[in-house]
Amino acid sequence: MHSDPYPDEPLPRRRFLLLGSAGILTIGLGALTESLIGKATEPLNESVERLLFQPHSLTPEFPRSAIEPEKLLINTFRFTPHLDPHTYRLQITGSVQKPLTLSLHDLHTLPYTSTTIRHVCVEGWAAIVQWGGIRLRDLLPLAQPHSQARYAYFYSADGYYESWDLDSALHPQTLLAYEKNYQPLPIANGAPLRLASPIKLGYKQSKWVTAIRLTPTLQSQRGTWEDLGYEWYAGL
Ligand SMILES: Nc1nc2c(c(=O)[nH]1)N[C@H]1C(S)=C(S)[C@@H](COP(=O)(O)O)O[C@H]1N2
Ligand SMILES: [Mo]
């Protein structure tokens, strides 16, 4: 399938256009959106717009009855960080015009998306899982990425880090999830926020994400597993 998977869906363009004239965002998105309604702002930069409208092939999803709760093994490389949901913040920095600091409340006001997909670990197991949360394609434009932005680095509270090509990050099935199998995301699976996507192997799917940094180039550090010899693109 190579046509636009969501041809009729209005992108949250209005929301990020409204946010365009804001300074650094540290207050609730809901309140901010309301306060900015009606203000004219600059359009999104051309390169992110091109990525957003580029056709992505969609991975087929599974029905709710296919979920395999017991098959998703906890795979934690170092330790399990316990993040306080009240003080938790997600930072979005790097090649962006509007660096953002978002609370969980802010994140919950953004459009919710659910995907039921297969999680595949390179170590030889897989599980069908439902993830609910925010698509990066709905989130990253709020920070107004610079036209040179090509990669997204994800930093986690356990020191784990991963880099993705921006196109894969903006895929319609790539989420920052706060829900697993229709329940709040458990701490062991990455609460309060983790990556989830059917187009990348499990090690790309950072748990306990606290910061996203957009970059024009790949740095010498590319990812926790990649820097130990695993493949960087890790596509499925
Ligand atoms: N921060 C962080 N994210 C991580 C890991 C980790 O150790 N730390 N392990 C990765 C690997 S190899 C896999 S398969 C999945 C496992 O997710 P789960 O523990 O929710 O099943 O998380 C990925 N994300
Ligand atoms: Mo994995």
mmCIF file of N, CA and C in Angstrom, residues 32-110:
data_model
loop_
_atom_site.group_PDB
_atom_site.id
_atom_site.type_symbol
_atom_site.label_atom_id
_atom_site.label_comp_id
_atom_site.label_asym_id
_atom_site.label_seq_id
_atom_site.Cartn_x
_atom_site.Cartn_y
_atom_site.Cartn_z
ATOM 1 N N LEU A 32 -2.712 27.053 26.074
ATOM 2 C CA LEU A 32 -1.959 27.825 25.093
ATOM 3 C C LEU A 32 -2.693 27.860 23.766
ATOM 4 N N THR A 33 -3.196 26.681 23.350
ATOM 5 C CA THR A 33 -3.908 26.613 22.077
ATOM 6 C C THR A 33 -5.083 27.576 22.094
ATOM 7 N N GLU A 34 -5.823 27.549 23.197
ATOM 8 C CA GLU A 34 -6.975 28.444 23.292
ATOM 9 C C GLU A 34 -6.549 29.902 23.215
ATOM 10 N N SER A 35 -5.474 30.231 23.901
ATOM 11 C CA SER A 35 -5.092 31.643 23.959
ATOM 12 C C SER A 35 -4.563 32.135 22.625
ATOM 13 N N LEU A 36 -4.154 31.223 21.757
ATOM 14 C CA LEU A 36 -3.558 31.644 20.498
ATOM 15 C C LEU A 36 -4.519 31.549 19.326
ATOM 16 N N ILE A 37 -5.730 31.070 19.594
ATOM 17 C CA ILE A 37 -6.656 30.881 18.479
ATOM 18 C C ILE A 37 -6.841 32.197 17.721
ATOM 19 N N GLY A 38 -6.727 32.093 16.411
ATOM 20 C CA GLY A 38 -6.949 33.276 15.594
ATOM 21 C C GLY A 38 -5.680 34.011 15.205
ATOM 22 N N LYS A 39 -4.559 33.690 15.853
ATOM 23 C CA LYS A 39 -3.328 34.405 15.490
ATOM 24 C C LYS A 39 -2.664 33.773 14.270
ATOM 25 N N ALA A 40 -2.212 34.594 13.363
ATOM 26 C CA ALA A 40 -1.541 34.099 12.159
ATOM 27 C C ALA A 40 -0.082 33.811 12.474
ATOM 28 N N THR A 41 0.429 32.719 11.911
ATOM 29 C CA THR A 41 1.836 32.385 12.163
ATOM 30 C C THR A 41 2.461 31.865 10.883
ATOM 31 N N GLU A 42 3.742 31.598 10.963
ATOM 32 C CA GLU A 42 4.453 31.110 9.782
ATOM 33 C C GLU A 42 4.106 29.649 9.505
ATOM 34 N N PRO A 43 4.200 29.214 8.251
ATOM 35 C CA PRO A 43 3.904 27.812 7.946
ATOM 36 C C PRO A 43 5.046 26.910 8.405
ATOM 37 N N LEU A 44 4.769 25.629 8.434
ATOM 38 C CA LEU A 44 5.794 24.635 8.734
ATOM 39 C C LEU A 44 6.908 24.707 7.708
ATOM 40 N N ASN A 45 8.105 24.350 8.123
ATOM 41 C CA ASN A 45 9.163 24.362 7.116
ATOM 42 C C ASN A 45 8.937 23.244 6.101
ATOM 43 N N GLU A 46 9.487 23.480 4.939
ATOM 44 C CA GLU A 46 9.170 22.650 3.786
ATOM 45 C C GLU A 46 9.602 21.192 3.966
ATOM 46 N N SER A 47 10.747 20.950 4.611
ATOM 47 C CA SER A 47 11.232 19.566 4.640
ATOM 48 C C SER A 47 10.384 18.686 5.547
ATOM 49 N N VAL A 48 9.959 19.214 6.684
ATOM 50 C CA VAL A 48 9.093 18.411 7.553
ATOM 51 C C VAL A 48 7.745 18.205 6.889
ATOM 52 N N GLU A 49 7.270 19.243 6.235
ATOM 53 C CA GLU A 49 6.001 19.117 5.523
ATOM 54 C C GLU A 49 6.094 18.008 4.473
ATOM 55 N N ARG A 50 7.217 17.966 3.767
ATOM 56 C CA ARG A 50 7.391 16.941 2.736
ATOM 57 C C ARG A 50 7.360 15.553 3.378
ATOM 58 N N LEU A 51 8.048 15.395 4.516
ATOM 59 C CA LEU A 51 8.050 14.090 5.194
ATOM 60 C C LEU A 51 6.651 13.721 5.668
ATOM 61 N N LEU A 52 5.911 14.705 6.167
ATOM 62 C CA LEU A 52 4.582 14.403 6.690
ATOM 63 C C LEU A 52 3.621 13.959 5.595
ATOM 64 N N PHE A 53 3.782 14.524 4.418
ATOM 65 C CA PHE A 53 2.827 14.212 3.359
ATOM 66 C C PHE A 53 3.315 13.106 2.435
ATOM 67 N N GLN A 54 4.535 12.645 2.673
ATOM 68 C CA GLN A 54 5.083 11.568 1.863
ATOM 69 C C GLN A 54 4.317 10.282 2.172
ATOM 70 N N PRO A 55 4.015 9.490 1.128
ATOM 71 C CA PRO A 55 3.270 8.260 1.412
ATOM 72 C C PRO A 55 4.103 7.273 2.239
ATOM 73 N N HIS A 56 3.497 6.723 3.253
ATOM 74 C CA HIS A 56 4.140 5.695 4.075
ATOM 75 C C HIS A 56 3.358 4.410 3.871
ATOM 76 N N SER A 57 4.037 3.260 3.759
ATOM 77 C CA SER A 57 3.231 2.043 3.743
ATOM 78 C C SER A 57 2.893 1.666 5.170
ATOM 79 N N LEU A 58 1.636 1.284 5.372
ATOM 80 C CA LEU A 58 1.165 0.941 6.706
ATOM 81 C C LEU A 58 1.363 -0.537 6.963
ATOM 82 N N THR A 59 1.825 -0.877 8.154
ATOM 83 C CA THR A 59 1.905 -2.264 8.578
ATOM 84 C C THR A 59 0.501 -2.705 8.989
ATOM 85 N N PRO A 60 0.048 -3.869 8.515
ATOM 86 C CA PRO A 60 -1.292 -4.311 8.911
ATOM 87 C C PRO A 60 -1.399 -4.447 10.435
ATOM 88 N N GLU A 61 -2.544 -4.081 10.967
ATOM 89 C CA GLU A 61 -2.742 -4.157 12.414
ATOM 90 C C GLU A 61 -3.555 -5.400 12.772
ATOM 91 N N PHE A 62 -3.580 -5.743 14.047
ATOM 92 C CA PHE A 62 -4.254 -6.944 14.526
ATOM 93 C C PHE A 62 -5.523 -6.565 15.276
ATOM 94 N N PRO A 63 -6.507 -7.490 15.316
ATOM 95 C CA PRO A 63 -7.690 -7.221 16.133
ATOM 96 C C PRO A 63 -7.340 -7.356 17.617
ATOM 97 N N ARG A 64 -8.181 -6.788 18.439
ATOM 98 C CA ARG A 64 -7.958 -6.811 19.887
ATOM 99 C C ARG A 64 -7.794 -8.248 20.405
ATOM 100 N N SER A 65 -8.541 -9.176 19.799
ATOM 101 C CA SER A 65 -8.502 -10.574 20.256
ATOM 102 C C SER A 65 -7.155 -11.240 20.008
ATOM 103 N N ALA A 66 -6.306 -10.621 19.173
ATOM 104 C CA ALA A 66 -5.009 -11.243 18.854
ATOM 105 C C ALA A 66 -3.892 -10.843 19.825
ATOM 106 N N ILE A 67 -4.187 -9.914 20.736
ATOM 107 C CA ILE A 67 -3.162 -9.432 21.679
ATOM 108 C C ILE A 67 -2.619 -10.608 22.498
ATOM 109 N N GLU A 68 -1.300 -10.621 22.688
ATOM 110 C CA GLU A 68 -0.632 -11.721 23.413
ATOM 111 C C GLU A 68 0.068 -11.156 24.651
ATOM 112 N N PRO A 69 -0.728 -10.894 25.707
ATOM 113 C CA PRO A 69 -0.173 -10.173 26.864
ATOM 114 C C PRO A 69 1.038 -10.880 27.473
ATOM 115 N N GLU A 70 0.994 -12.204 27.504
ATOM 116 C CA GLU A 70 2.058 -12.943 28.207
ATOM 117 C C GLU A 70 3.332 -13.071 27.390
ATOM 118 N N LYS A 71 3.241 -12.727 26.106
ATOM 119 C CA LYS A 71 4.415 -12.927 25.243
ATOM 120 C C LYS A 71 5.376 -11.743 25.224
ATOM 121 N N LEU A 72 4.914 -10.569 25.681
ATOM 122 C CA LEU A 72 5.801 -9.403 25.701
ATOM 123 C C LEU A 72 6.706 -9.523 26.926
ATOM 124 N N LEU A 73 7.943 -9.926 26.681
ATOM 125 C CA LEU A 73 8.882 -10.123 27.784
ATOM 126 C C LEU A 73 9.485 -8.783 28.177
ATOM 127 N N ILE A 74 9.732 -8.594 29.453
ATOM 128 C CA ILE A 74 10.424 -7.374 29.882
ATOM 129 C C ILE A 74 11.880 -7.511 29.457
ATOM 130 N N ASN A 75 12.349 -6.542 28.698
ATOM 131 C CA ASN A 75 13.753 -6.580 28.287
ATOM 132 C C ASN A 75 14.399 -5.251 28.639
ATOM 133 N N THR A 76 15.023 -5.220 29.779
ATOM 134 C CA THR A 76 15.644 -3.999 30.299
ATOM 135 C C THR A 76 17.131 -4.249 30.455
ATOM 136 N N PHE A 77 17.892 -3.373 29.811
ATOM 137 C CA PHE A 77 19.321 -3.548 29.644
ATOM 138 C C PHE A 77 20.072 -3.222 30.941
ATOM 139 N N ARG A 78 19.629 -2.163 31.636
ATOM 140 C CA ARG A 78 20.353 -1.722 32.835
ATOM 141 C C ARG A 78 19.478 -1.853 34.073
ATOM 142 N N PHE A 79 18.641 -0.844 34.350
ATOM 143 C CA PHE A 79 17.806 -0.850 35.558
ATOM 144 C C PHE A 79 16.475 -0.197 35.207
ATOM 145 N N THR A 80 15.523 -0.290 36.097
ATOM 146 C CA THR A 80 14.194 0.272 35.861
ATOM 147 C C THR A 80 14.061 1.590 36.609
ATOM 148 N N PRO A 81 14.047 2.711 35.884
ATOM 149 C CA PRO A 81 13.890 3.991 36.576
ATOM 150 C C PRO A 81 12.433 4.225 36.962
ATOM 151 N N HIS A 82 12.206 4.761 38.153
ATOM 152 C CA HIS A 82 10.847 5.081 38.589
ATOM 153 C C HIS A 82 10.661 6.590 38.495
ATOM 154 N N LEU A 83 9.962 7.028 37.457
ATOM 155 C CA LEU A 83 9.786 8.461 37.210
ATOM 156 C C LEU A 83 8.479 8.925 37.854
ATOM 157 N N ASP A 84 8.530 10.065 38.541
ATOM 158 C CA ASP A 84 7.329 10.622 39.169
ATOM 159 C C ASP A 84 6.463 11.265 38.082
ATOM 160 N N PRO A 85 5.254 10.738 37.879
ATOM 161 C CA PRO A 85 4.418 11.290 36.795
ATOM 162 C C PRO A 85 4.088 12.772 36.985
ATOM 163 N N HIS A 86 4.138 13.260 38.228
ATOM 164 C CA HIS A 86 3.789 14.674 38.458
ATOM 165 C C HIS A 86 4.912 15.623 38.056
ATOM 166 N N THR A 87 6.142 15.184 38.234
ATOM 167 C CA THR A 87 7.268 16.074 37.890
ATOM 168 C C THR A 87 7.889 15.701 36.546
ATOM 169 N N TYR A 88 7.419 14.609 35.942
ATOM 170 C CA TYR A 88 7.949 14.164 34.649
ATOM 171 C C TYR A 88 7.821 15.279 33.609
ATOM 172 N N ARG A 89 8.869 15.462 32.819
ATOM 173 C CA ARG A 89 8.799 16.380 31.672
ATOM 174 C C ARG A 89 9.475 15.718 30.477
ATOM 175 N N LEU A 90 8.907 15.942 29.302
ATOM 176 C CA LEU A 90 9.543 15.532 28.051
ATOM 177 C C LEU A 90 10.131 16.789 27.403
ATOM 178 N N GLN A 91 11.425 16.751 27.113
ATOM 179 C CA GLN A 91 12.086 17.886 26.447
ATOM 180 C C GLN A 91 12.218 17.583 24.964
ATOM 181 N N ILE A 92 11.962 18.581 24.139
ATOM 182 C CA ILE A 92 12.222 18.452 22.706
ATOM 183 C C ILE A 92 13.162 19.595 22.321
ATOM 184 N N THR A 93 14.365 19.235 21.882
ATOM 185 C CA THR A 93 15.411 20.244 21.660
ATOM 186 C C THR A 93 16.155 19.942 20.359
ATOM 187 N N GLY A 94 17.234 20.645 20.130
ATOM 188 C CA GLY A 94 18.090 20.408 18.968
ATOM 189 C C GLY A 94 17.682 21.299 17.811
ATOM 190 N N SER A 95 17.590 20.700 16.604
ATOM 191 C CA SER A 95 17.284 21.457 15.385
ATOM 192 C C SER A 95 15.810 21.830 15.315
ATOM 193 N N VAL A 96 15.388 22.650 16.264
ATOM 194 C CA VAL A 96 13.989 23.080 16.296
ATOM 195 C C VAL A 96 13.939 24.576 16.570
ATOM 196 N N GLN A 97 12.885 25.198 16.070
ATOM 197 C CA GLN A 97 12.721 26.630 16.319
ATOM 198 C C GLN A 97 12.124 26.894 17.695
ATOM 199 N N LYS A 98 11.300 25.947 18.164
ATOM 200 C CA LYS A 98 10.593 26.145 19.436
ATOM 201 C C LYS A 98 10.858 24.963 20.357
ATOM 202 N N PRO A 99 11.940 25.000 21.125
ATOM 203 C CA PRO A 99 12.153 23.904 22.075
ATOM 204 C C PRO A 99 10.952 23.779 23.005
ATOM 205 N N LEU A 100 10.598 22.556 23.345
ATOM 206 C CA LEU A 100 9.398 22.329 24.160
ATOM 207 C C LEU A 100 9.757 21.592 25.443
ATOM 208 N N THR A 101 9.038 21.895 26.496
ATOM 209 C CA THR A 101 9.081 21.131 27.737
ATOM 210 C C THR A 101 7.646 20.777 28.057
ATOM 211 N N LEU A 102 7.306 19.486 28.009
ATOM 212 C CA LEU A 102 5.904 19.082 28.122
ATOM 213 C C LEU A 102 5.692 18.190 29.336
ATOM 214 N N SER A 103 4.625 18.464 30.060
ATOM 215 C CA SER A 103 4.232 17.596 31.175
ATOM 216 C C SER A 103 3.384 16.449 30.617
ATOM 217 N N LEU A 104 3.099 15.471 31.465
ATOM 218 C CA LEU A 104 2.212 14.382 31.027
ATOM 219 C C LEU A 104 0.823 14.924 30.705
ATOM 220 N N HIS A 105 0.398 15.909 31.458
ATOM 221 C CA HIS A 105 -0.902 16.523 31.176
ATOM 222 C C HIS A 105 -0.904 17.117 29.768
ATOM 223 N N ASP A 106 0.161 17.836 29.422
ATOM 224 C CA ASP A 106 0.265 18.398 28.064
ATOM 225 C C ASP A 106 0.164 17.275 27.030
ATOM 226 N N LEU A 107 0.903 16.186 27.284
ATOM 227 C CA LEU A 107 0.948 15.090 26.311
ATOM 228 C C LEU A 107 -0.430 14.445 26.161
ATOM 229 N N HIS A 108 -1.151 14.352 27.266
ATOM 230 C CA HIS A 108 -2.474 13.719 27.201
ATOM 231 C C HIS A 108 -3.487 14.587 26.463
ATOM 232 N N THR A 109 -3.214 15.876 26.307
ATOM 233 C CA THR A 109 -4.149 16.726 25.558
ATOM 234 C C THR A 109 -3.928 16.615 24.054
ATOM 235 N N LEU A 110 -2.827 16.017 23.637
ATOM 236 C CA LEU A 110 -2.576 15.854 22.199
ATOM 237 C C LEU A 110 -3.399 14.687 21.662
#
